[in-house]
C-alpha positions as a LaTeX table, in Angstrom:
\begin{tabular}{lrrr}
\hline
Residue & $x$ (\AA) & $y$ (\AA) & $z$ (\AA) \\
\hline
Met1 & $-35.87$ & $-14.79$ & 194.66 \\
Leu2 & $-33.38$ & $-13.84$ & 191.96 \\
Arg3 & $-31.71$ & $-17.26$ & 192.19 \\
Ile4 & $-35.13$ & $-18.87$ & 191.50 \\
Leu5 & $-35.64$ & $-16.57$ & 188.50 \\
Ala6 & $-32.15$ & $-17.40$ & 187.22 \\
Met7 & $-32.88$ & $-21.14$ & 187.34 \\
Cys8 & $-36.18$ & $-20.64$ & 185.50 \\
Met9 & $-34.24$ & $-18.78$ & 182.78 \\
Ile10 & $-31.76$ & $-21.66$ & 182.51 \\
Ile11 & $-34.63$ & $-24.17$ & 182.15 \\
Cys12 & $-36.15$ & $-22.01$ & 179.38 \\
Cys13 & $-32.80$ & $-22.07$ & 177.58 \\
His14 & $-32.63$ & $-25.87$ & 177.76 \\
Phe15 & $-36.25$ & $-26.07$ & 176.57 \\
Val16 & $-35.00$ & $-24.51$ & 173.32 \\
Thr17 & $-31.55$ & $-26.11$ & 173.18 \\
Tyr18 & $-32.58$ & $-29.75$ & 173.55 \\
Asn19 & $-35.58$ & $-29.70$ & 171.22 \\
Asn20 & $-35.88$ & $-29.43$ & 167.46 \\
Phe21 & $-38.30$ & $-26.64$ & 166.61 \\
Gly22 & $-37.26$ & $-26.42$ & 162.96 \\
Pro23 & $-34.83$ & $-24.09$ & 161.10 \\
Thr24 & $-33.09$ & $-21.57$ & 163.34 \\
Asn25 & $-31.20$ & $-19.59$ & 160.67 \\
Met26 & $-34.14$ & $-17.62$ & 159.29 \\
Phe27 & $-36.38$ & $-14.97$ & 160.79 \\
Ser28 & $-39.86$ & $-15.69$ & 162.08 \\
Asp29 & $-41.83$ & $-14.79$ & 165.17 \\
Lys30 & $-41.23$ & $-18.32$ & 166.46 \\
Thr31 & $-37.46$ & $-18.35$ & 165.96 \\
Leu32 & $-37.13$ & $-14.89$ & 167.50 \\
Ala33 & $-39.15$ & $-15.95$ & 170.55 \\
Leu34 & $-37.16$ & $-19.17$ & 170.92 \\
Thr35 & $-33.89$ & $-17.27$ & 170.55 \\
Met36 & $-34.91$ & $-14.84$ & 173.30 \\
Leu37 & $-35.76$ & $-17.78$ & 175.55 \\
Arg38 & $-32.36$ & $-19.27$ & 174.83 \\
Leu39 & $-30.77$ & $-15.96$ & 175.76 \\
Gly40 & $-32.18$ & $-16.45$ & 179.25 \\
Gly41 & $-29.85$ & $-19.39$ & 179.85 \\
Lys42 & $-26.72$ & $-17.28$ & 179.65 \\
Leu43 & $-28.38$ & $-14.51$ & 181.62 \\
Gly44 & $-29.40$ & $-16.98$ & 184.33 \\
Val45 & $-25.87$ & $-18.39$ & 184.60 \\
Val46 & $-24.40$ & $-14.90$ & 184.94 \\
Leu47 & $-26.94$ & $-13.96$ & 187.63 \\
Phe48 & $-26.27$ & $-17.20$ & 189.54 \\
Val49 & $-22.53$ & $-16.48$ & 189.70 \\
Met50 & $-23.02$ & $-12.77$ & 190.43 \\
Ile51 & $-25.05$ & $-13.73$ & 193.51 \\
Thr52 & $-22.17$ & $-15.98$ & 194.62 \\
Gly53 & $-19.62$ & $-13.19$ & 194.20 \\
Tyr54 & $-21.86$ & $-10.75$ & 196.07 \\
Phe55 & $-22.14$ & $-12.95$ & 199.16 \\
Met56 & $-18.63$ & $-14.44$ & 199.14 \\
Leu57 & $-16.57$ & $-11.25$ & 198.88 \\
Asn58 & $-15.64$ & $-11.20$ & 202.56 \\
Lys59 & $-15.96$ & $-14.91$ & 203.34 \\
Thr60 & $-13.10$ & $-17.31$ & 204.05 \\
Phe61 & $-12.49$ & $-20.03$ & 201.49 \\
Lys62 & $-13.46$ & $-23.53$ & 202.68 \\
Trp63 & $-12.73$ & $-26.76$ & 200.86 \\
Gln64 & $-15.95$ & $-28.08$ & 202.36 \\
Arg65 & $-17.85$ & $-26.07$ & 199.72 \\
Ile66 & $-16.07$ & $-27.98$ & 196.96 \\
Ile67 & $-16.68$ & $-31.29$ & 198.75 \\
Asp68 & $-20.39$ & $-30.50$ & 199.18 \\
Leu69 & $-20.64$ & $-29.48$ & 195.52 \\
Ser70 & $-18.96$ & $-32.73$ & 194.47 \\
Arg71 & $-21.19$ & $-34.89$ & 196.71 \\
Gln72 & $-24.34$ & $-33.26$ & 195.43 \\
Thr73 & $-23.22$ & $-33.65$ & 191.82 \\
Val74 & $-22.30$ & $-37.32$ & 192.36 \\
Tyr75 & $-25.69$ & $-38.00$ & 193.97 \\
Phe76 & $-27.69$ & $-36.59$ & 191.07 \\
Ser77 & $-25.36$ & $-38.10$ & 188.46 \\
Val78 & $-26.07$ & $-41.56$ & 189.89 \\
Leu79 & $-29.79$ & $-40.90$ & 190.47 \\
Val80 & $-30.37$ & $-39.74$ & 186.90 \\
Ala81 & $-28.30$ & $-42.63$ & 185.50 \\
Val82 & $-30.60$ & $-45.03$ & 187.35 \\
Leu83 & $-33.66$ & $-43.26$ & 185.95 \\
Ala84 & $-32.17$ & $-43.35$ & 182.44 \\
Tyr85 & $-31.75$ & $-47.11$ & 182.75 \\
Ala86 & $-35.20$ & $-47.64$ & 184.27 \\
Phe87 & $-37.11$ & $-45.55$ & 181.71 \\
Ala88 & $-34.98$ & $-45.57$ & 178.57 \\
Gly89 & $-32.85$ & $-48.69$ & 179.04 \\
Thr90 & $-29.69$ & $-46.61$ & 178.71 \\
Lys91 & $-26.62$ & $-48.13$ & 180.33 \\
Pro92 & $-23.60$ & $-45.94$ & 181.07 \\
Asp93 & $-20.33$ & $-46.94$ & 179.42 \\
Leu94 & $-17.01$ & $-46.94$ & 181.29 \\
Leu95 & $-16.47$ & $-43.24$ & 180.58 \\
Gly96 & $-19.97$ & $-42.51$ & 181.85 \\
Val97 & $-19.25$ & $-44.35$ & 185.11 \\
Phe98 & $-16.08$ & $-42.32$ & 185.63 \\
Arg99 & $-18.05$ & $-39.14$ & 184.93 \\
Met100 & $-20.58$ & $-40.10$ & 187.58 \\
Met101 & $-17.93$ & $-40.94$ & 190.19 \\
Phe102 & $-15.71$ & $-37.92$ & 189.47 \\
Pro103 & $-18.17$ & $-35.38$ & 188.03 \\
Leu104 & $-16.14$ & $-32.23$ & 188.72 \\
Ile105 & $-12.88$ & $-33.55$ & 187.28 \\
Met106 & $-14.56$ & $-35.33$ & 184.35 \\
Glu107 & $-16.98$ & $-32.42$ & 183.71 \\
Asn108 & $-20.17$ & $-34.46$ & 183.88 \\
Tyr109 & $-21.90$ & $-31.08$ & 184.15 \\
Trp110 & $-20.00$ & $-28.17$ & 182.63 \\
Phe111 & $-21.39$ & $-25.67$ & 185.13 \\
Ser112 & $-20.54$ & $-27.74$ & 188.22 \\
Thr113 & $-16.92$ & $-28.01$ & 187.05 \\
Asp114 & $-16.61$ & $-24.32$ & 186.15 \\
Phe115 & $-18.39$ & $-23.28$ & 189.34 \\
Ala116 & $-15.90$ & $-25.33$ & 191.39 \\
Val117 & $-13.09$ & $-23.48$ & 189.61 \\
Ile118 & $-14.72$ & $-20.15$ & 190.51 \\
Leu119 & $-14.97$ & $-21.19$ & 194.17 \\
Ile120 & $-11.29$ & $-22.21$ & 194.20 \\
Leu121 & $-10.34$ & $-18.89$ & 192.60 \\
Ser122 & $-12.51$ & $-16.88$ & 195.02 \\
Pro123 & $-9.66$ & $-15.95$ & 197.44 \\
Pro124 & $-7.49$ & $-14.19$ & 194.80 \\
Leu125 & $-10.60$ & $-12.70$ & 193.17 \\
Asn126 & $-11.77$ & $-11.32$ & 196.53 \\
Lys127 & $-8.30$ & $-9.91$ & 197.17 \\
Leu128 & $-8.35$ & $-8.29$ & 193.74 \\
Val129 & $-11.66$ & $-6.55$ & 194.40 \\
Asn130 & $-10.56$ & $-5.45$ & 197.88 \\
Thr131 & $-7.17$ & $-4.06$ & 196.84 \\
Val132 & $-7.65$ & $-2.48$ & 193.40 \\
Asp133 & $-8.99$ & 1.09 & 193.48 \\
Lys134 & $-12.50$ & 1.77 & 192.24 \\
Lys135 & $-11.54$ & 3.65 & 189.07 \\
Thr136 & $-9.17$ & 0.93 & 187.86 \\
Met137 & $-11.64$ & $-1.80$ & 188.73 \\
Thr138 & $-14.48$ & 0.00 & 186.92 \\
Leu139 & $-12.42$ & 0.47 & 183.75 \\
Gly140 & $-11.28$ & $-3.14$ & 183.90 \\
Leu141 & $-14.84$ & $-4.44$ & 184.23 \\
Ile142 & $-16.05$ & $-2.29$ & 181.33 \\
Gly143 & $-13.19$ & $-3.57$ & 179.19 \\
Leu144 & $-13.96$ & $-7.21$ & 180.03 \\
Ile145 & $-17.68$ & $-6.75$ & 179.38 \\
Ile146 & $-16.88$ & $-5.37$ & 175.92 \\
Leu147 & $-14.28$ & $-8.07$ & 175.21 \\
Ile148 & $-16.50$ & $-10.97$ & 176.27 \\
Gly149 & $-19.84$ & $-9.51$ & 175.23 \\
Phe150 & $-18.94$ & $-8.94$ & 171.60 \\
Pro151 & $-18.29$ & $-12.26$ & 169.83 \\
Leu152 & $-16.71$ & $-10.41$ & 166.89 \\
Ile153 & $-13.73$ & $-9.89$ & 169.23 \\
Val154 & $-13.80$ & $-13.21$ & 171.09 \\
Pro155 & $-16.18$ & $-15.40$ & 169.04 \\
Asn156 & $-15.86$ & $-18.63$ & 171.05 \\
Met157 & $-15.98$ & $-17.30$ & 174.62 \\
Lys158 & $-19.52$ & $-18.48$ & 175.42 \\
Asn159 & $-19.71$ & $-20.01$ & 178.93 \\
Ala160 & $-15.96$ & $-20.17$ & 179.49 \\
Val161 & $-14.54$ & $-19.76$ & 182.99 \\
Ile162 & $-13.37$ & $-16.23$ & 182.18 \\
Gly163 & $-17.00$ & $-15.19$ & 181.67 \\
Leu164 & $-17.94$ & $-16.61$ & 185.07 \\
Ile165 & $-14.95$ & $-14.86$ & 186.66 \\
Leu166 & $-16.29$ & $-11.58$ & 185.28 \\
Ala167 & $-19.73$ & $-12.32$ & 186.74 \\
Tyr168 & $-18.23$ & $-13.20$ & 190.14 \\
Val169 & $-16.10$ & $-10.04$ & 190.25 \\
Leu170 & $-19.04$ & $-7.88$ & 189.19 \\
Gly171 & $-21.19$ & $-9.26$ & 192.01 \\
Ala172 & $-18.36$ & $-8.64$ & 194.48 \\
Tyr173 & $-17.91$ & $-5.12$ & 193.03 \\
Val174 & $-21.59$ & $-4.31$ & 193.67 \\
Gln175 & $-21.17$ & $-5.54$ & 197.26 \\
Lys176 & $-18.01$ & $-3.56$ & 197.98 \\
Tyr177 & $-19.12$ & $-0.23$ & 196.56 \\
Asp178 & $-22.80$ & $-0.58$ & 197.50 \\
Leu179 & $-23.94$ & 0.41 & 194.01 \\
Lys180 & $-27.39$ & 1.97 & 193.96 \\
Val181 & $-29.43$ & 3.35 & 191.07 \\
Ser182 & $-33.02$ & 4.53 & 191.23 \\
Asn183 & $-35.52$ & 1.82 & 190.41 \\
Val184 & $-37.20$ & 4.00 & 187.77 \\
Lys185 & $-33.92$ & 4.43 & 185.90 \\
Leu186 & $-33.17$ & 0.72 & 186.17 \\
Val187 & $-36.59$ & $-0.30$ & 184.83 \\
Leu188 & $-36.34$ & 2.17 & 181.92 \\
Leu189 & $-32.82$ & 0.98 & 181.16 \\
Leu190 & $-33.91$ & $-2.66$ & 181.29 \\
Ile191 & $-36.75$ & $-1.96$ & 178.85 \\
Leu192 & $-34.31$ & $-0.17$ & 176.52 \\
Val193 & $-31.78$ & $-3.01$ & 176.66 \\
Gly194 & $-34.56$ & $-5.57$ & 176.13 \\
Val195 & $-35.88$ & $-3.75$ & 173.05 \\
Leu196 & $-32.38$ & $-3.32$ & 171.60 \\
Thr197 & $-31.51$ & $-6.96$ & 172.31 \\
Thr198 & $-34.69$ & $-8.16$ & 170.57 \\
Ala199 & $-34.17$ & $-5.83$ & 167.60 \\
Val200 & $-30.52$ & $-6.75$ & 167.04 \\
Thr201 & $-31.27$ & $-10.46$ & 167.46 \\
Gly202 & $-34.09$ & $-10.17$ & 164.92 \\
Leu203 & $-31.84$ & $-8.37$ & 162.44 \\
Leu204 & $-29.15$ & $-11.03$ & 162.84 \\
Leu205 & $-31.70$ & $-13.80$ & 162.33 \\
Thr206 & $-32.94$ & $-12.09$ & 159.16 \\
Ala207 & $-29.44$ & $-11.58$ & 157.77 \\
Ser208 & $-28.24$ & $-15.07$ & 158.75 \\
His209 & $-30.55$ & $-16.68$ & 156.19 \\
Ser210 & $-28.45$ & $-15.26$ & 153.33 \\
Ser211 & $-25.04$ & $-15.10$ & 155.02 \\
Ala212 & $-23.20$ & $-18.04$ & 156.56 \\
Phe213 & $-20.83$ & $-15.60$ & 158.27 \\
Ile214 & $-23.62$ & $-13.70$ & 160.01 \\
Ser215 & $-25.35$ & $-16.97$ & 160.86 \\
Gly216 & $-22.50$ & $-17.66$ & 163.27 \\
Phe217 & $-23.48$ & $-14.52$ & 165.21 \\
Arg218 & $-27.26$ & $-14.91$ & 165.21 \\
Leu219 & $-27.13$ & $-15.64$ & 168.94 \\
Phe220 & $-25.11$ & $-12.46$ & 169.40 \\
Phe221 & $-26.32$ & $-11.59$ & 172.87 \\
Val222 & $-26.34$ & $-15.20$ & 174.00 \\
Thr223 & $-22.65$ & $-15.85$ & 173.50 \\
Gly224 & $-21.27$ & $-13.19$ & 175.80 \\
Phe225 & $-21.95$ & $-11.23$ & 178.95 \\
Asn226 & $-25.36$ & $-9.56$ & 178.94 \\
Val227 & $-25.53$ & $-6.07$ & 180.45 \\
Ser228 & $-29.14$ & $-6.68$ & 181.47 \\
Ala229 & $-27.81$ & $-9.09$ & 184.14 \\
Leu230 & $-26.34$ & $-6.16$ & 186.08 \\
Ile231 & $-29.57$ & $-4.17$ & 185.77 \\
Ile232 & $-31.71$ & $-7.08$ & 187.00 \\
Phe233 & $-29.24$ & $-7.79$ & 189.81 \\
Leu234 & $-29.40$ & $-4.19$ & 191.06 \\
Leu235 & $-33.22$ & $-4.20$ & 190.88 \\
Phe236 & $-33.52$ & $-7.34$ & 192.99 \\
Arg237 & $-30.83$ & $-6.15$ & 195.41 \\
Gln238 & $-32.82$ & $-2.99$ & 196.11 \\
Trp239 & $-36.13$ & $-4.86$ & 196.43 \\
Asn240 & $-36.55$ & $-5.57$ & 200.13 \\
Phe241 & $-39.62$ & $-7.72$ & 200.80 \\
Gly242 & $-38.42$ & $-9.30$ & 204.03 \\
Asn243 & $-37.58$ & $-12.89$ & 204.92 \\
Ile244 & $-40.11$ & $-15.29$ & 203.36 \\
Lys245 & $-39.63$ & $-18.89$ & 204.47 \\
Ile246 & $-41.14$ & $-20.55$ & 201.39 \\
Ile247 & $-38.81$ & $-18.62$ & 199.07 \\
Asn248 & $-35.75$ & $-19.67$ & 201.08 \\
Thr249 & $-36.95$ & $-23.29$ & 200.97 \\
Ile250 & $-37.34$ & $-23.22$ & 197.20 \\
Val251 & $-33.97$ & $-21.48$ & 196.78 \\
Ser252 & $-32.24$ & $-24.36$ & 198.57 \\
Thr253 & $-33.38$ & $-26.69$ & 195.74 \\
Thr254 & $-32.34$ & $-24.59$ & 192.73 \\
Phe255 & $-28.94$ & $-26.20$ & 192.13 \\
Ser256 & $-30.50$ & $-29.64$ & 192.52 \\
Val257 & $-33.07$ & $-28.66$ & 189.87 \\
Tyr258 & $-30.20$ & $-27.86$ & 187.52 \\
Leu259 & $-28.43$ & $-31.16$ & 188.20 \\
Phe260 & $-31.64$ & $-33.15$ & 187.75 \\
His261 & $-32.92$ & $-31.63$ & 184.51 \\
Asp262 & $-29.63$ & $-31.10$ & 182.67 \\
Ser263 & $-28.06$ & $-34.54$ & 183.05 \\
Arg264 & $-26.48$ & $-35.71$ & 179.79 \\
Ala265 & $-27.72$ & $-39.25$ & 180.60 \\
Phe266 & $-31.42$ & $-38.39$ & 180.79 \\
Arg267 & $-32.08$ & $-34.98$ & 179.23 \\
Val268 & $-32.87$ & $-36.23$ & 175.71 \\
Tyr269 & $-35.44$ & $-38.71$ & 177.05 \\
Thr270 & $-36.83$ & $-36.05$ & 179.42 \\
Trp271 & $-37.39$ & $-33.42$ & 176.74 \\
His272 & $-38.31$ & $-35.67$ & 173.79 \\
Asp273 & $-40.33$ & $-38.47$ & 175.39 \\
Ile274 & $-41.68$ & $-37.24$ & 178.72 \\
Ile275 & $-42.30$ & $-33.56$ & 177.93 \\
Asn276 & $-42.26$ & $-33.71$ & 174.10 \\
Ser277 & $-41.80$ & $-29.94$ & 173.91 \\
Ala278 & $-41.84$ & $-29.68$ & 170.12 \\
Gln279 & $-45.45$ & $-30.89$ & 170.13 \\
\hline
\end{tabular}
């Protein structure tokens, strides 16, 4: 269920990213709402990788996972290229063909490539979580969250592999130490973080209109790790509603949904001509 929510957040982010809704460096109700939607993209990516770390902590690495990831990415790269030609008359150049045939190496989708790297790194990351004591691991995670989450320290971190490594390790950490917090505390904390995130984002949007320096940080909570991801993860982990077949069926399509809607070959036509979101 959380994986479905994460993919919906990512789609909301792309809804904002790939459409022109007007000036984004001044405060208004619209720009604040759009900025909060865009925030969901980073949050969704973090949740997606946290789920992977949670379930893969004690699993053996298999190259078949990388092969399956590559095959799926190739399939949708070709499918969307065909659709782009059929609907928009767009023909891939030589570089585009290579990206379709070798999507992980050529980074046809940034997330597929970075996710493959995370899967390859999973054995040493699992060993790290299983061997380092809890106190050291906790301090290390807090330090990384601060380092990555505050763009004043690392301004260009964004969706870099190191951010996904942090998400993977945090998911594995929750699995190993069976972290549990009361649902009431988690909900109250999530509301608090949501209000603070909205307030700080609004202040940055207001200040960015008169300061080029601050304008670079107007997506403050988008650029780094968002603490609310951990809160949401713990809430869903403690929510036991049984095994629902339809949810599991939908979950199996989530990565395909990402590959289909975020293809560089077709996404402009999708958002501007088919959906026409700005209208």
